[in-house]
XYZ file of N, CA and C in Angstrom:
729
model
N 112.854 110.386 118.702
C 112.288 109.060 118.919
C 112.297 108.268 117.614
N 112.743 107.028 117.690
C 112.821 106.141 116.515
C 111.615 105.206 116.540
N 110.789 105.280 115.492
C 109.532 104.538 115.460
C 109.534 103.556 114.288
N 109.213 102.298 114.578
C 108.985 101.310 113.525
C 107.542 101.447 113.059
N 107.356 101.701 111.768
C 106.017 101.803 111.186
C 105.841 100.641 110.210
N 104.807 99.855 110.433
C 104.575 98.705 109.556
C 103.085 98.496 109.350
N 102.745 97.688 108.351
C 101.346 97.468 108.017
C 101.188 96.150 107.274
N 99.962 95.655 107.235
C 99.592 94.520 106.376
C 100.519 93.320 106.557
N 100.536 92.823 107.797
C 101.335 91.644 108.120
C 100.687 90.394 107.521
N 99.380 90.350 107.531
C 98.594 89.299 106.893
C 99.038 87.888 107.274
N 99.108 87.669 108.600
C 99.332 86.325 109.137
C 100.591 85.666 108.586
N 101.610 86.469 108.321
C 102.902 85.965 107.848
C 103.917 86.175 108.970
N 104.006 85.191 109.845
C 104.846 85.310 111.031
C 106.330 85.389 110.683
N 106.752 84.648 109.684
C 108.171 84.650 109.301
C 108.604 86.029 108.824
N 107.758 86.689 108.040
C 108.073 88.041 107.567
C 108.092 89.028 108.727
N 107.142 88.883 109.652
C 107.097 89.773 110.815
C 108.361 89.642 111.648
N 108.798 88.435 111.899
C 110.021 88.213 112.660
C 111.231 88.852 111.977
N 111.282 88.755 110.653
C 112.396 89.350 109.908
C 112.404 90.867 110.054
N 111.222 91.473 110.011
C 111.116 92.933 110.149
C 111.540 93.376 111.543
N 111.047 92.704 112.574
C 111.382 93.090 113.940
C 112.882 92.975 114.194
N 113.507 91.939 113.663
C 114.944 91.764 113.832
C 115.720 92.817 113.057
N 115.289 93.100 111.822
C 115.996 94.052 110.968
C 115.870 95.476 111.494
N 114.719 95.811 112.062
C 114.488 97.177 112.555
C 115.376 97.489 113.753
N 115.691 96.485 114.551
C 116.536 96.713 115.714
C 115.817 97.482 116.811
N 116.590 98.177 117.618
C 116.047 98.900 118.773
C 115.215 100.097 118.321
N 113.969 100.148 118.761
C 113.104 101.290 118.467
C 112.436 101.744 119.761
N 111.966 102.993 119.763
C 111.285 103.532 120.942
C 109.800 103.184 120.956
N 109.207 103.147 119.770
C 107.795 102.789 119.643
C 107.599 102.008 118.355
N 106.471 101.288 118.274
C 106.067 100.593 117.059
C 104.638 100.978 116.731
N 104.408 101.383 115.487
C 103.066 101.735 115.015
C 102.685 100.748 113.919
N 101.611 100.020 114.125
C 101.125 99.054 113.140
C 99.804 99.558 112.577
N 99.717 99.623 111.256
C 98.573 100.244 110.590
C 97.480 99.252 110.201
N 97.553 98.036 110.732
C 96.438 97.109 110.568
C 96.649 95.985 109.582
N 95.646 95.124 109.517
C 95.639 93.851 108.789
C 96.699 92.900 109.334
N 96.489 92.530 110.575
C 97.314 91.497 111.203
C 97.040 90.146 110.553
N 95.775 89.915 110.165
C 95.368 88.616 109.644
C 94.882 88.743 108.201
N 94.416 87.614 107.648
C 94.025 87.549 106.250
C 95.170 87.013 105.399
N 94.835 86.148 104.438
C 95.757 85.609 103.435
C 96.732 84.551 103.958
N 97.446 84.809 105.030
C 98.576 83.986 105.434
C 98.228 82.835 106.362
N 99.242 82.026 106.736
C 99.003 80.798 107.494
C 99.133 80.925 109.012
N 99.548 82.092 109.529
C 99.955 82.180 110.938
C 99.187 83.236 111.742
N 97.865 83.233 111.737
C 97.154 84.317 112.433
C 97.426 84.367 113.930
N 97.438 83.211 114.601
C 97.669 83.227 116.046
C 99.079 83.686 116.396
N 100.068 83.181 115.683
C 101.453 83.554 115.980
C 101.670 85.053 115.787
N 101.064 85.611 114.751
C 101.228 87.050 114.490
C 100.563 87.874 115.591
N 99.323 87.561 115.946
C 98.624 88.353 116.968
C 99.334 88.236 118.316
N 99.830 87.057 118.635
C 100.561 86.887 119.888
C 101.861 87.690 119.900
N 102.567 87.706 118.768
C 103.811 88.486 118.677
C 103.522 89.981 118.802
N 102.470 90.429 118.158
C 102.091 91.844 118.215
C 101.813 92.260 119.663
N 101.120 91.406 120.404
C 100.784 91.739 121.793
C 102.027 91.903 122.662
N 103.124 91.270 122.289
C 104.349 91.314 123.088
C 105.240 92.521 122.772
N 104.879 93.290 121.743
C 105.717 94.426 121.344
C 105.504 95.580 122.326
N 106.565 96.096 122.933
C 106.400 97.218 123.872
C 106.107 98.527 123.147
N 105.425 99.430 123.837
C 105.142 100.774 123.305
C 104.509 100.694 121.914
N 103.461 99.892 121.836
C 102.794 99.616 120.559
C 101.535 100.455 120.398
N 101.356 101.005 119.203
C 100.077 101.549 118.757
C 99.648 100.719 117.568
N 98.472 100.119 117.647
C 98.039 99.206 116.579
C 96.600 99.493 116.187
N 96.375 99.601 114.889
C 95.041 99.784 114.338
C 94.526 98.463 113.769
N 93.223 98.388 113.549
C 92.630 97.279 112.832
C 92.513 97.622 111.352
N 92.776 96.628 110.494
C 92.507 96.759 109.071
C 91.195 96.073 108.724
N 90.813 96.134 107.459
C 89.530 95.560 107.051
C 89.475 94.047 107.260
N 90.589 93.328 107.029
C 90.598 91.887 107.264
C 90.441 91.575 108.752
N 91.052 92.385 109.600
C 90.922 92.191 111.046
C 89.479 92.377 111.506
N 88.850 93.417 110.996
C 87.466 93.706 111.387
C 86.547 92.555 110.978
N 86.806 91.978 109.804
C 86.010 90.824 109.369
C 86.270 89.609 110.253
N 87.525 89.397 110.632
C 87.882 88.224 111.434
C 87.235 88.244 112.812
N 86.987 89.433 113.355
C 86.355 89.515 114.682
C 84.833 89.639 114.583
N 84.314 89.451 113.359
C 82.869 89.371 113.186
C 82.144 90.680 113.044
N 82.874 91.756 112.745
C 82.228 93.073 112.634
C 82.097 93.555 111.190
N 82.306 92.661 110.230
C 82.139 92.984 108.819
C 81.755 91.686 108.092
N 80.768 91.725 107.204
C 80.371 90.503 106.497
C 81.508 89.959 105.625
N 81.721 88.648 105.673
C 82.758 88.044 104.841
C 82.427 88.168 103.355
N 81.140 88.357 103.050
C 80.731 88.512 101.650
C 81.298 89.780 101.026
N 81.815 90.672 101.865
C 82.439 91.904 101.367
C 83.719 91.600 100.589
N 84.332 90.438 100.829
C 85.638 90.103 100.263
C 85.496 89.165 99.065
N 86.524 89.175 98.207
C 86.516 88.256 97.066
C 86.690 86.822 97.555
N 86.514 85.859 96.667
C 86.472 84.455 97.044
C 87.702 83.961 97.771
N 88.903 84.261 97.249
C 90.138 83.782 97.873
C 90.354 84.425 99.242
N 90.134 85.730 99.327
C 90.290 86.418 100.613
C 89.285 85.892 101.624
N 88.075 85.605 101.161
C 87.033 85.082 102.048
C 87.423 83.698 102.581
N 88.009 82.858 101.728
C 88.437 81.525 102.170
C 89.463 81.614 103.306
N 90.399 82.531 103.172
C 91.414 82.657 104.225
C 90.798 83.191 105.513
N 89.839 84.108 105.396
C 89.203 84.658 106.593
C 88.345 83.611 107.304
N 87.696 82.744 106.548
C 86.925 81.655 107.157
C 87.864 80.749 107.951
N 89.028 80.465 107.379
C 90.032 79.651 108.080
C 90.514 80.359 109.347
N 90.778 81.651 109.246
C 91.273 82.401 110.396
C 90.227 82.480 111.505
N 88.980 82.666 111.136
C 87.912 82.671 112.141
C 87.892 81.368 112.939
N 88.168 80.262 112.253
C 88.128 78.950 112.906
C 89.324 78.726 113.828
N 90.502 79.201 113.430
C 91.716 78.836 114.172
C 92.169 79.894 115.178
N 91.734 81.131 115.041
C 92.150 82.158 115.996
C 91.647 81.818 117.392
N 92.539 81.912 118.363
C 92.162 81.596 119.739
C 91.231 82.670 120.297
N 90.481 82.299 121.328
C 89.560 83.249 121.960
C 90.310 84.445 122.525
N 91.485 84.196 123.089
C 92.244 85.310 123.684
C 92.772 86.256 122.614
N 93.172 85.721 121.475
C 93.646 86.594 120.397
C 92.505 87.397 119.787
N 91.343 86.785 119.645
C 90.176 87.526 119.162
C 89.788 88.618 120.153
N 89.851 88.298 121.436
C 89.533 89.304 122.456
C 90.502 90.477 122.377
N 91.784 90.195 122.167
C 92.763 91.273 122.038
C 92.439 92.143 120.825
N 92.155 91.518 119.694
C 91.860 92.293 118.486
C 90.639 93.182 118.680
N 89.681 92.723 119.478
C 88.473 93.525 119.719
C 88.759 94.762 120.565
N 89.915 94.818 121.211
C 90.273 96.018 121.980
C 90.864 97.113 121.092
N 91.196 96.774 119.854
C 91.837 97.725 118.939
C 90.791 98.495 118.149
N 91.199 99.636 117.620
C 90.292 100.515 116.877
C 90.654 100.548 115.393
N 89.640 100.719 114.576
C 89.871 100.895 113.138
C 89.852 102.370 112.730
N 89.665 103.271 113.688
C 89.619 104.703 113.387
C 91.024 105.281 113.202
N 91.100 106.447 112.599
C 92.381 107.133 112.495
C 92.864 107.520 113.882
N 94.164 107.674 114.004
C 94.751 108.045 115.292
C 95.873 109.035 115.046
N 95.935 110.071 115.854
C 97.013 111.059 115.759
C 98.074 110.728 116.796
N 99.307 110.591 116.338
C 100.455 110.355 117.210
C 101.473 111.457 116.941
N 101.513 112.437 117.821
C 102.421 113.554 117.609
C 102.083 114.310 116.342
N 103.033 114.371 115.407
C 102.833 115.118 114.166
C 102.475 114.201 113.003
N 101.941 113.019 113.313
C 101.545 112.083 112.268
C 100.136 111.564 112.532
N 99.372 111.407 111.460
C 98.060 110.778 111.512
C 98.197 109.363 110.968
N 97.633 108.392 111.681
C 97.713 106.994 111.268
C 96.347 106.512 110.794
N 96.343 105.764 109.685
C 95.110 105.159 109.172
C 95.478 103.879 108.445
N 94.544 102.935 108.427
C 94.814 101.734 107.636
C 94.670 102.037 106.148
N 93.487 102.492 105.745
C 93.250 102.762 104.334
C 93.556 104.190 103.939
N 92.798 105.134 104.494
C 93.003 106.553 104.215
C 92.407 107.348 105.366
N 92.782 108.613 105.537
C 92.192 109.394 106.624
C 90.707 109.657 106.442
N 90.208 109.671 105.226
C 88.768 109.931 105.052
C 87.938 108.643 105.056
N 88.566 107.488 104.815
C 87.886 106.201 104.869
C 88.888 105.176 105.388
N 89.029 105.096 106.732
C 90.127 104.333 107.326
C 90.169 102.854 106.981
N 89.031 102.247 106.666
C 89.041 100.808 106.410
C 89.175 100.422 104.947
N 88.573 101.190 104.043
C 88.423 100.664 102.691
C 89.127 101.425 101.578
N 89.340 102.715 101.723
C 89.878 103.461 100.568
C 91.356 103.155 100.344
N 91.697 102.840 99.099
C 93.086 102.673 98.687
C 93.616 104.006 98.159
N 94.752 104.453 98.669
C 95.418 105.620 98.088
C 96.474 105.083 97.120
N 96.100 105.086 95.843
C 96.928 104.454 94.819
C 97.521 105.429 93.811
N 96.965 106.634 93.766
C 97.414 107.597 92.757
C 97.248 109.016 93.293
N 97.707 109.974 92.507
C 97.667 111.372 92.948
C 96.247 111.874 93.166
N 95.299 111.376 92.354
C 93.918 111.829 92.493
C 93.327 111.388 93.832
N 93.475 110.096 94.176
C 92.925 109.623 95.452
C 93.651 110.273 96.625
N 94.956 110.528 96.470
C 95.693 111.229 97.529
C 95.177 112.654 97.704
N 94.942 113.351 96.589
C 94.459 114.735 96.623
C 93.180 114.854 97.455
N 92.304 113.872 97.321
C 91.026 113.903 98.029
C 91.189 113.748 99.537
N 92.365 113.302 99.974
C 92.570 113.000 101.391
C 93.348 114.052 102.170
N 94.000 114.967 101.485
C 94.844 115.922 102.203
C 94.060 116.844 103.130
N 92.792 117.084 102.843
C 91.976 117.919 103.724
C 91.457 117.155 104.941
N 91.783 115.862 105.029
C 91.223 115.040 106.099
C 92.226 114.739 107.211
N 93.378 115.420 107.182
C 94.294 115.333 108.320
C 95.002 116.672 108.492
N 95.323 117.004 109.746
C 95.902 118.309 110.075
C 97.367 118.238 110.477
N 97.935 117.045 110.509
C 99.343 116.886 110.869
C 100.228 117.053 109.632
N 101.528 117.131 109.859
C 102.463 117.228 108.734
C 102.370 115.993 107.854
N 102.311 114.821 108.494
C 102.364 113.554 107.772
C 101.143 112.705 108.072
N 100.824 111.824 107.130
C 99.809 110.806 107.324
C 100.396 109.481 106.852
N 100.358 108.463 107.700
C 100.892 107.152 107.363
C 99.730 106.192 107.136
N 99.724 105.539 105.968
C 98.637 104.631 105.595
C 99.208 103.298 105.108
N 98.353 102.289 105.114
C 98.714 100.984 104.571
C 97.751 100.593 103.471
N 97.260 99.321 103.525
C 96.145 98.832 102.720
C 96.509 98.498 101.273
N 97.277 99.340 100.589
C 97.597 99.081 99.186
C 98.751 98.106 99.013
N 99.542 97.895 100.062
C 100.716 97.008 100.030
C 101.821 97.554 99.126
N 101.809 98.848 98.884
C 102.799 99.484 98.001
C 103.563 100.544 98.783
N 104.873 100.420 98.805
C 105.741 101.365 99.516
C 105.890 102.620 98.645
N 105.319 103.747 99.105
C 105.312 104.941 98.252
C 105.029 106.188 99.079
N 105.029 107.348 98.404
C 104.734 108.618 99.062
C 103.913 109.507 98.136
N 103.166 110.414 98.740
C 102.395 111.421 98.010
C 102.663 112.766 98.682
N 103.219 113.694 97.936
C 103.590 115.001 98.480
C 102.744 116.090 97.855
N 102.203 116.986 98.709
C 101.435 118.124 98.202
C 102.304 119.376 98.216
N 102.380 120.047 97.098
C 103.103 121.311 97.011
C 102.313 122.391 97.751
N 102.975 123.114 98.654
C 102.290 124.097 99.482
C 101.709 125.252 98.716
N 102.281 125.581 97.557
C 101.794 126.720 96.775
C 100.755 126.315 95.745
N 101.101 125.359 94.901
C 100.199 124.972 93.818
C 99.134 123.976 94.262
N 99.341 123.331 95.411
C 98.474 122.270 95.919
C 98.491 121.036 95.006
N 99.463 120.965 94.125
C 99.599 119.809 93.239
C 100.198 118.641 94.023
N 99.677 117.438 93.773
C 100.130 116.235 94.470
C 100.952 115.371 93.527
N 102.110 114.941 93.998
C 102.966 114.079 93.184
C 103.176 112.746 93.900
N 103.170 111.675 93.115
C 103.412 110.327 93.622
C 104.890 110.009 93.506
N 105.455 109.447 94.577
C 106.847 109.035 94.543
C 106.982 107.580 94.958
N 107.753 106.807 94.207
C 108.057 105.423 94.586
C 109.295 105.473 95.460
N 109.115 105.371 96.759
C 110.235 105.505 97.681
C 111.231 104.360 97.481
N 112.495 104.631 97.763
C 113.574 103.677 97.560
C 114.100 103.194 98.905
N 114.244 101.871 99.091
C 114.739 101.367 100.373
C 116.047 102.023 100.791
N 116.091 102.439 102.058
C 117.265 103.035 102.703
C 117.575 104.461 102.236
N 116.752 105.024 101.367
C 116.914 106.421 100.967
C 115.987 107.270 101.833
N 116.556 108.168 102.609
C 115.812 108.946 103.593
C 114.918 109.976 102.920
N 113.682 110.061 103.387
C 112.731 111.073 102.917
C 112.620 112.149 103.995
N 112.893 113.396 103.617
C 112.746 114.527 104.540
C 111.272 114.925 104.577
N 110.675 114.897 105.758
C 109.245 115.167 105.866
C 108.974 116.665 105.929
N 108.009 117.084 105.119
C 107.579 118.480 105.144
C 106.099 118.512 104.787
N 105.390 119.527 105.267
C 103.940 119.575 105.032
C 103.631 119.672 103.534
N 102.640 118.974 103.047
C 101.998 117.839 103.650
C 102.378 116.604 102.852
N 102.411 115.449 103.542
C 102.859 114.243 102.867
C 102.099 113.022 103.396
N 101.773 112.109 102.482
C 101.179 110.820 102.823
C 102.200 109.749 102.474
N 102.467 108.844 103.411
C 103.485 107.814 103.216
C 102.915 106.435 103.530
N 103.346 105.463 102.738
C 102.933 104.080 102.946
C 104.184 103.234 103.172
N 104.286 102.511 104.307
C 105.474 101.704 104.569
C 105.535 100.430 103.750
N 104.451 100.123 103.009
C 104.381 98.860 102.283
C 103.862 97.753 103.181
N 103.886 96.539 102.688
C 103.341 95.396 103.415
C 104.447 94.503 103.958
N 104.285 94.105 105.219
C 105.205 93.140 105.814
C 105.026 91.769 105.164
N 103.776 91.308 105.090
C 103.538 89.916 104.742
C 103.153 89.609 103.329
N 102.785 90.638 102.537
C 102.375 90.380 101.158
C 102.551 91.627 100.295
N 103.797 92.042 100.025
C 104.027 93.220 99.184
C 103.424 93.056 97.786
N 103.014 94.183 97.203
C 102.432 94.164 95.855
C 103.089 95.208 94.959
N 104.363 95.486 95.208
C 105.081 96.455 94.376
C 106.250 95.796 93.649
N 106.084 94.498 93.360
C 107.046 93.691 92.595
C 108.376 93.478 93.320
N 108.381 93.712 94.630
C 109.538 93.390 95.465
C 109.011 92.506 96.593
N 109.307 91.196 96.562
C 108.715 90.293 97.542
C 109.270 90.419 98.953
N 110.325 91.191 99.146
C 110.880 91.350 100.484
C 109.895 92.077 101.397
N 109.909 91.710 102.672
C 109.032 92.366 103.644
C 109.367 93.856 103.725
N 108.328 94.683 103.779
C 108.501 96.138 103.753
C 108.077 96.766 105.073
N 108.771 97.829 105.436
C 108.416 98.625 106.616
C 109.145 99.955 106.510
N 109.046 100.800 107.536
C 109.748 102.082 107.522
C 110.148 102.466 108.936
N 111.163 103.302 109.029
C 111.588 103.895 110.295
C 111.301 105.394 110.240
N 110.540 105.863 111.214
C 110.171 107.281 111.325
C 110.938 107.891 112.489
N 111.688 108.936 112.210
C 112.431 109.666 113.245
C 111.633 110.925 113.571
N 111.063 110.981 114.754
C 110.179 112.094 115.100
C 110.926 113.398 115.327
N 112.199 113.335 115.705
C 112.973 114.553 115.949
C 113.554 115.099 114.650
N 114.171 114.230 113.868
C 114.755 114.678 112.594
C 113.692 114.883 111.527
N 112.465 114.375 111.787
C 111.372 114.420 110.816
C 111.810 113.786 109.492
N 112.222 112.526 109.617
C 112.624 111.751 108.434
C 111.892 110.416 108.423
N 111.801 109.865 107.238
C 111.145 108.580 106.988
C 112.098 107.759 106.132
N 112.448 106.569 106.616
C 113.363 105.710 105.870
C 112.679 104.398 105.543
N 112.284 104.197 104.272
C 111.683 102.919 103.892
C 112.737 101.813 103.923
N 112.326 100.620 104.343
C 113.260 99.504 104.461
C 112.651 98.249 103.829
N 113.520 97.304 103.410
C 113.101 95.983 102.936
C 114.018 94.951 103.552
N 113.460 93.760 103.808
C 114.250 92.682 104.377
C 113.776 91.350 103.791
N 114.723 90.503 103.424
C 114.408 89.181 102.889
C 113.991 88.236 104.017
N 113.204 87.236 103.670
C 112.823 86.197 104.631
C 112.604 84.888 103.867
N 112.352 83.819 104.587
C 112.229 82.493 103.978
C 110.836 82.317 103.369
N 110.675 82.735 102.122
C 109.374 82.669 101.445
C 108.923 81.227 101.222
N 109.788 80.301 100.745
C 109.328 78.919 100.547
C 108.753 78.277 101.806
N 109.306 78.606 102.958
C 108.788 78.074 104.218
C 107.354 78.530 104.454
N 107.076 79.799 104.165
C 105.722 80.326 104.352
C 104.777 79.733 103.314
N 105.249 79.587 102.073
C 104.422 78.964 101.042
C 104.008 77.550 101.446
N 104.922 76.819 102.053
C 104.611 75.451 102.489
C 103.508 75.458 103.534
N 103.550 76.415 104.478
C 102.508 76.489 105.501
C 101.167 76.918 104.906
N 101.196 77.802 103.913
C 99.960 78.199 103.231
C 99.297 76.982 102.600
N 100.087 76.176 101.918
C 99.551 74.994 101.235
C 99.097 73.943 102.242
N 99.827 73.763 103.320
C 99.456 72.778 104.341
C 98.138 73.143 105.013
N 97.874 74.459 105.115
C 96.627 74.919 105.730
C 95.445 74.844 104.764
N 95.714 74.529 103.498
C 94.645 74.450 102.514
C 94.152 75.802 102.041
N 94.984 76.820 102.199
C 94.611 78.166 101.748
C 94.819 78.294 100.239
N 94.236 79.297 99.594
C 94.334 79.425 98.140
C 95.781 79.451 97.636
N 96.041 78.736 96.557
C 97.372 78.703 95.958
C 97.827 80.101 95.536
N 96.884 80.930 95.169
C 97.208 82.312 94.784
C 97.984 83.031 95.877
N 97.657 82.761 97.132
C 98.327 83.432 98.236
C 99.765 82.973 98.371
N 100.030 81.721 98.054
C 101.404 81.208 98.086
C 102.234 81.797 96.951
N 101.643 81.895 95.769
C 102.369 82.420 94.613
C 102.623 83.917 94.761
N 101.671 84.605 95.347
C 101.733 86.058 95.409
C 102.904 86.563 96.260
N 103.203 85.861 97.362
C 104.274 86.354 98.220
C 105.647 86.164 97.566
N 105.717 85.289 96.568
C 107.000 85.048 95.888
C 107.290 86.059 94.794
N 106.238 86.604 94.180
C 106.473 87.557 93.083
C 106.194 89.006 93.470
N 105.688 89.224 94.685
C 105.440 90.603 95.129
C 104.399 91.315 94.309
N 103.380 90.566 93.910
C 102.350 91.172 93.045
C 100.999 90.557 93.309
């Protein structure tokens, strides 16, 4: 089975469209959360997500705040401004759909899905070997797929020494999955690994492989919509430099 794994779309409809087109035919799609926050297109993104067949979708921390289940004061000033805007413009039907989704971890076959981490699905960032090490005891599958950090990478635990190593995955270079590994597909709408192209991954459940992918999209067009919506300038600049 060929699975599209993506995360952190952040209301960037143009980037989402580029990913869906680039991924091509897939059997399932797994989204690790943060449909909204930062970007200019919350309704378009949620509506597109609802139309994806064979979808498994989690809520991220920005999503939980947008549906009123987390205080906006939890977020920094710029992130809070975008969430206030999203709360105002999201349609009732899109909010109702988001409320049907879960922020908990989910097991799909031989993979565990989480937005942040398996031990703290909403908030923990897995950014280094130490934070990854703390999470390996919190899932029982071969692989764990996480988002939240917006960085396309992997963390592999050695079966003998239990030592964890961080790997910066390379687009289109296949990763052979073996116990135990944590993988991040990167961010569709706001990458933070100095590559502004939209990030995602293809997971082959039979071959047990993970292929990170990147695709270009029209960034100036999205920047224009960010500015027209009156969202923070930082969000427009950030999608152009991937940081």
